[in-house]
Structures are given as structure tokens and as C-alpha cells.
């Protein structure tokens, strides 16, 4: 059976100076799936997300999303196509409350930021409130984002990403810095976003337990190259993967 592929990378390479952060990476993300990306620190995971979402030009290869080449498009254009990422370090607006953060996080919408923030449509307003509730931040909605804990900011960033109604969401270490007791709740929400809203998820995750529970298929990077791909339990026992992690310590 052929798979319905939403994102396909072929031979993607990205150098910073003389160093390859990604080298000849080819992988596929099937529509509707939850796919993982793991690898030791510095193996090029965040760089790959930056390449996919137009944050920096790639040196070689192709990135096809919904049948369309992305490599020459800009970040905002890519976001408008429904491909959204979150960051390892959170990108929220500290001096705005949670609701305003939600309202201005819509790059696909026409109109300037002041209009989005001060005269939101009823639909945007309702969606902002609904998504804050979904991530468990309803009671914090009028607090400044800068006053939230790092973990709460990650939840807010997740809600902001959903505000864009993504078809494909790239999450860069969504559970990092989140209180361990809240991690299960977050995983549930990631799954619900996938099941209820139909969002395809491509997730970088450091916590192997989380990844094993969440992803249907895992890609492994080491030294910028893809060294393995497969079902979580195969990846966990793959000698190449174990060696990459031990070698990286
Ligand atoms: P990971 O997310 O897997 O920890 P990164 O993609 O952040 O890895 O980094 C991969 C490699 O690329 C590292 O050696 C890092 O130092 C380098 N790198 C990442 N971003 C930049 C940049 N903007 N400029 C120069 N080097 C970078
Ligand atoms: Mg990273």
C-alpha cells in the first residue's frame, strides 16, 4: 500500500560554515501520523526543522509539502500553507497576556497586528479562549506570558501554534522544562490535537519514554545524518542508535 505523504525530504543538506548540520537527509511524514525525530545533542534536529520551515536556506536537496517545493519559500508563506513549528526555547510575547499572544499568532491572517490584537473577529476570540482551555491555561488567560513558568509558556506556545490551524505541526522538544507531573497531560493533548483536529505531528523529543508512547515511527539523526528509521521498539534496540547515544556522551 502506498502511503499518503504530507512531507517528503530528499537529500537535504545544510552547512553552517564548514560544518554539516544536516547531511543528505531523506525522510517522509505520512498524513495524520505522529512521527518522531531523535538524536544526541547537536545532531541537527532543530536545524532540520529550521530548514523545513524556511528559517534558513538549505544547501542541497528538496523539501516537498503537500506536493509543493518549499525550499525557496519564506517562513510566513510556509506558515500560510498550514506548516507551523514551535521552538526549543519558547517564543512568546512576555509583555502581552495569554489571550493577546493567541490573537497575534496568526501569520496566515491578513491585517496588521494591532487589528488582530484589539479588534479580533468573534471567531478568533472564541478560538483563542477554547485553545487556552484545551492546554489547561484558561485560568491564566489574562496573565502576562512573561509571568508564566517555562512549562506554562511551552503550553501557551503549543496553543499559539494550534491557533494557526496547522495541517502539519513541528514540535521542538515540547516537554522539555515541563514539570514531570504535567507531562502526561501534555502528551494527551498532543494526541488529541492529532485525533480531534487532525493535525499531523512531527516531534523532536528528548524524553525517550514520551517518544516511545507517542510516535508511530521514529527517525534518528547522528552527526547530521539519518542513521535509522523505524517503529519505536525497533529503534530502542537498534545497535547503531545505542552507539550514537553512548558515543555522544
Ligand atoms: P540539535 O537540535 O539536534 O541539538 P542543532 O540543529 O541545534 O542540533 O545543531 C546542529 C549543529 O549545527 C550543531 O553543531 C550546532 O552548533 C550547529 N548550528 C546550529 N545552528 C547554527 C547556527 N545558526 N550557526 C552556526 N552553527 C549552528
Ligand atoms: Mg535542538
PDB file of C-alpha atoms in Angstrom, residues 13 31 34 38 45 49 72 79 99-100 132 155 161 167-168 181 200 202 204 208 213 228 232 235 244 246:
ATOM      1  CA  UNK A  13      21.939  19.208   3.430  1.00  0.00           C
ATOM      2  CA  UNK A  31      -0.517  12.399   6.701  1.00  0.00           C
ATOM      3  CA  UNK A  34       2.706  11.206  14.785  1.00  0.00           C
ATOM      4  CA  UNK A  38      15.545  11.949  17.950  1.00  0.00           C
ATOM      5  CA  UNK A  45      17.336  18.098  14.763  1.00  0.00           C
ATOM      6  CA  UNK A  49      13.021  21.951  11.471  1.00  0.00           C
ATOM      7  CA  UNK A  72      12.612  28.785  -1.872  1.00  0.00           C
ATOM      8  CA  UNK A  79       3.038  29.030   7.674  1.00  0.00           C
ATOM      9  CA  UNK A  99      -5.199  35.863  25.037  1.00  0.00           C
ATOM     10  CA  UNK A 100      -3.307  38.596  23.134  1.00  0.00           C
ATOM     11  CA  UNK A 132      -6.228  28.122  26.119  1.00  0.00           C
ATOM     12  CA  UNK A 155       1.866  25.081  26.685  1.00  0.00           C
ATOM     13  CA  UNK A 161       0.681  27.062  17.107  1.00  0.00           C
ATOM     14  CA  UNK A 167      -2.122  20.686   8.939  1.00  0.00           C
ATOM     15  CA  UNK A 168       1.429  19.763   9.931  1.00  0.00           C
ATOM     16  CA  UNK A 181       3.684  15.586  36.680  1.00  0.00           C
ATOM     17  CA  UNK A 200      -0.088  15.636  11.615  1.00  0.00           C
ATOM     18  CA  UNK A 202       6.479  15.708  13.652  1.00  0.00           C
ATOM     19  CA  UNK A 204      11.614  16.243  18.390  1.00  0.00           C
ATOM     20  CA  UNK A 208      12.567   8.547  25.322  1.00  0.00           C
ATOM     21  CA  UNK A 213       4.479   6.271  23.874  1.00  0.00           C
ATOM     22  CA  UNK A 228      17.883   4.820  11.475  1.00  0.00           C
ATOM     23  CA  UNK A 232       9.776   2.737  18.452  1.00  0.00           C
ATOM     24  CA  UNK A 235      14.701   1.911  17.291  1.00  0.00           C
ATOM     25  CA  UNK A 244      25.188   7.056  18.655  1.00  0.00           C
ATOM     26  CA  UNK A 246      26.669   6.417  24.016  1.00  0.00           C
TER      27      UNK A 246
END
